[in-house]
Amino acid sequence: MGLHLLLLHVLLVTVVARAPAAHAWRKEGHYMVCKIAQSFLTSEASAAVTSLLPGWARGELAETCSWADDERRRYPWSGALHFADTPGDCQFFYDRDCHNTEGKKDMCVVGGINNYTAALMNSSAPSVDPTISLMFLAHFVGDVHQPLHCGNTDDYGGNTIIVYWYNTTTTNLHRVWDLDIIQKAMKDFYNDDLSIMTQVIMKNITEGWSDEEREWEACPSRTKTCADRYAMESAQLACDVAYAGVEQGSILGDDYFFSAVPVVQKRIAQGGVRLAAILNRIFGENSRPQSI
């Protein structure tokens, strides 16, 4: 085995060993999803959410949205709730795909969204902490919009696909979507300023995507979420964009970046709008959404 192939093999084994601990969007992506969501809350929902936030969040939902990743060691059972990988057919089916590695049903990101939505709708239920429910829900809505959190089971959502980012950084495909695309976009387009990137995405929601926004947030039931639809979208995008043309050892550069970055920004926008819609349904919709 040549040195290059040996190195790739060693890296692949390392990634497989830690694949279940992969994060979605990393802190930057989750922050933007929740910052957008808070701006779309009704005044009633905004007051309810603010009252549930821990003191260290200083009234900012976005400050809590990486909490579920930070606390994985404290809640080891929650690992399966961050993703919903599929057999690679570009589709998500709840009964087939929503389970953990032991086959336990409802243990996937869609199940997590549904369960924590139900918990917040009935926060008086025994042993339910509404603050923890809110933080898990906010995080998982972000997760389900990262396409490779509904990626292929056999490569752990791209975790075991070793790639070279601009021929300078050895990484894996999942991390490219979690972090590298966002970081390059921030550096190239937004002066490394997360708040500017967030504001631009918000402006796109009200201008460029204004015709689509109502469709994004629409959900026919007040008691159930439409998270299975969000997972289906991600599974399709994983096939159409994230995995497209990528093999072990691929070098990903401008062509890949410019095809992926609009998808990443739109999924962050959709995640924010939909999280707000879920929270507005939970806490009431008697007030008009706040302007952004």
JSON list of N, CA and C in Angstrom, two decimals, residues 190 197-211 216 265 269 292:
[
{"chain": "A", "resi": 190, "resn": "TYR", "atom": "N", "xyz": [-18.44, 38.08, 3.61]},
{"chain": "A", "resi": 190, "resn": "TYR", "atom": "CA", "xyz": [-19.02, 38.79, 4.75]},
{"chain": "A", "resi": 190, "resn": "TYR", "atom": "C", "xyz": [-17.99, 39.29, 5.75]},
{"chain": "A", "resi": 197, "resn": "MET", "atom": "N", "xyz": [-23.48, 38.01, 7.77]},
{"chain": "A", "resi": 197, "resn": "MET", "atom": "CA", "xyz": [-24.02, 36.88, 7.02]},
{"chain": "A", "resi": 197, "resn": "MET", "atom": "C", "xyz": [-25.46, 36.61, 7.43]},
{"chain": "A", "resi": 198, "resn": "THR", "atom": "N", "xyz": [-25.74, 36.67, 8.72]},
{"chain": "A", "resi": 198, "resn": "THR", "atom": "CA", "xyz": [-27.11, 36.45, 9.21]},
{"chain": "A", "resi": 198, "resn": "THR", "atom": "C", "xyz": [-28.06, 37.49, 8.64]},
{"chain": "A", "resi": 199, "resn": "GLN", "atom": "N", "xyz": [-27.65, 38.74, 8.66]},
{"chain": "A", "resi": 199, "resn": "GLN", "atom": "CA", "xyz": [-28.50, 39.82, 8.17]},
{"chain": "A", "resi": 199, "resn": "GLN", "atom": "C", "xyz": [-28.78, 39.67, 6.67]},
{"chain": "A", "resi": 200, "resn": "VAL", "atom": "N", "xyz": [-27.78, 39.24, 5.92]},
{"chain": "A", "resi": 200, "resn": "VAL", "atom": "CA", "xyz": [-27.98, 39.05, 4.48]},
{"chain": "A", "resi": 200, "resn": "VAL", "atom": "C", "xyz": [-28.98, 37.92, 4.22]},
{"chain": "A", "resi": 201, "resn": "ILE", "atom": "N", "xyz": [-28.86, 36.83, 4.97]},
{"chain": "A", "resi": 201, "resn": "ILE", "atom": "CA", "xyz": [-29.82, 35.73, 4.81]},
{"chain": "A", "resi": 201, "resn": "ILE", "atom": "C", "xyz": [-31.22, 36.20, 5.19]},
{"chain": "A", "resi": 202, "resn": "MET", "atom": "N", "xyz": [-31.35, 36.97, 6.26]},
{"chain": "A", "resi": 202, "resn": "MET", "atom": "CA", "xyz": [-32.65, 37.51, 6.64]},
{"chain": "A", "resi": 202, "resn": "MET", "atom": "C", "xyz": [-33.23, 38.38, 5.53]},
{"chain": "A", "resi": 203, "resn": "LYS", "atom": "N", "xyz": [-32.39, 39.20, 4.92]},
{"chain": "A", "resi": 203, "resn": "LYS", "atom": "CA", "xyz": [-32.87, 40.06, 3.84]},
{"chain": "A", "resi": 203, "resn": "LYS", "atom": "C", "xyz": [-33.33, 39.24, 2.66]},
{"chain": "A", "resi": 204, "resn": "ASN", "atom": "N", "xyz": [-32.62, 38.16, 2.37]},
{"chain": "A", "resi": 204, "resn": "ASN", "atom": "CA", "xyz": [-33.03, 37.28, 1.28]},
{"chain": "A", "resi": 204, "resn": "ASN", "atom": "C", "xyz": [-34.40, 36.65, 1.55]},
{"chain": "A", "resi": 205, "resn": "ILE", "atom": "N", "xyz": [-34.68, 36.35, 2.82]},
{"chain": "A", "resi": 205, "resn": "ILE", "atom": "CA", "xyz": [-35.98, 35.76, 3.17]},
{"chain": "A", "resi": 205, "resn": "ILE", "atom": "C", "xyz": [-37.10, 36.72, 2.82]},
{"chain": "A", "resi": 206, "resn": "THR", "atom": "N", "xyz": [-36.93, 37.98, 3.14]},
{"chain": "A", "resi": 206, "resn": "THR", "atom": "CA", "xyz": [-37.99, 38.97, 2.92]},
{"chain": "A", "resi": 206, "resn": "THR", "atom": "C", "xyz": [-38.02, 39.53, 1.51]},
{"chain": "A", "resi": 207, "resn": "GLU", "atom": "N", "xyz": [-36.95, 39.30, 0.75]},
{"chain": "A", "resi": 207, "resn": "GLU", "atom": "CA", "xyz": [-36.89, 39.82, -0.63]},
{"chain": "A", "resi": 207, "resn": "GLU", "atom": "C", "xyz": [-36.80, 38.67, -1.64]},
{"chain": "A", "resi": 208, "resn": "GLY", "atom": "N", "xyz": [-35.63, 38.10, -1.82]},
{"chain": "A", "resi": 208, "resn": "GLY", "atom": "CA", "xyz": [-35.44, 37.09, -2.86]},
{"chain": "A", "resi": 208, "resn": "GLY", "atom": "C", "xyz": [-36.28, 35.84, -2.67]},
{"chain": "A", "resi": 209, "resn": "TRP", "atom": "N", "xyz": [-36.51, 35.43, -1.43]},
{"chain": "A", "resi": 209, "resn": "TRP", "atom": "CA", "xyz": [-37.27, 34.21, -1.16]},
{"chain": "A", "resi": 209, "resn": "TRP", "atom": "C", "xyz": [-38.66, 34.50, -0.60]},
{"chain": "A", "resi": 210, "resn": "SER", "atom": "N", "xyz": [-39.13, 35.71, -0.73]},
{"chain": "A", "resi": 210, "resn": "SER", "atom": "CA", "xyz": [-40.39, 36.10, -0.10]},
{"chain": "A", "resi": 210, "resn": "SER", "atom": "C", "xyz": [-41.57, 35.28, -0.62]},
{"chain": "A", "resi": 211, "resn": "ASP", "atom": "N", "xyz": [-41.52, 34.89, -1.90]},
{"chain": "A", "resi": 211, "resn": "ASP", "atom": "CA", "xyz": [-42.61, 34.09, -2.47]},
{"chain": "A", "resi": 211, "resn": "ASP", "atom": "C", "xyz": [-42.62, 32.67, -1.93]},
{"chain": "A", "resi": 216, "resn": "TRP", "atom": "N", "xyz": [-42.55, 27.49, 3.06]},
{"chain": "A", "resi": 216, "resn": "TRP", "atom": "CA", "xyz": [-41.61, 26.86, 4.00]},
{"chain": "A", "resi": 216, "resn": "TRP", "atom": "C", "xyz": [-42.26, 26.59, 5.34]},
{"chain": "A", "resi": 265, "resn": "GLN", "atom": "N", "xyz": [-27.04, 28.38, 2.53]},
{"chain": "A", "resi": 265, "resn": "GLN", "atom": "CA", "xyz": [-27.69, 29.60, 3.01]},
{"chain": "A", "resi": 265, "resn": "GLN", "atom": "C", "xyz": [-29.21, 29.46, 3.00]},
{"chain": "A", "resi": 269, "resn": "ALA", "atom": "N", "xyz": [-31.85, 29.52, 6.19]},
{"chain": "A", "resi": 269, "resn": "ALA", "atom": "CA", "xyz": [-33.04, 30.37, 6.17]},
{"chain": "A", "resi": 269, "resn": "ALA", "atom": "C", "xyz": [-34.30, 29.55, 6.44]},
{"chain": "A", "resi": 292, "resn": "ILE", "atom": "N", "xyz": [-38.10, 42.22, 10.87]},
{"chain": "A", "resi": 292, "resn": "ILE", "atom": "CA", "xyz": [-36.65, 42.00, 11.00]},
{"chain": "A", "resi": 292, "resn": "ILE", "atom": "C", "xyz": [-35.91, 43.14, 10.37]}
]
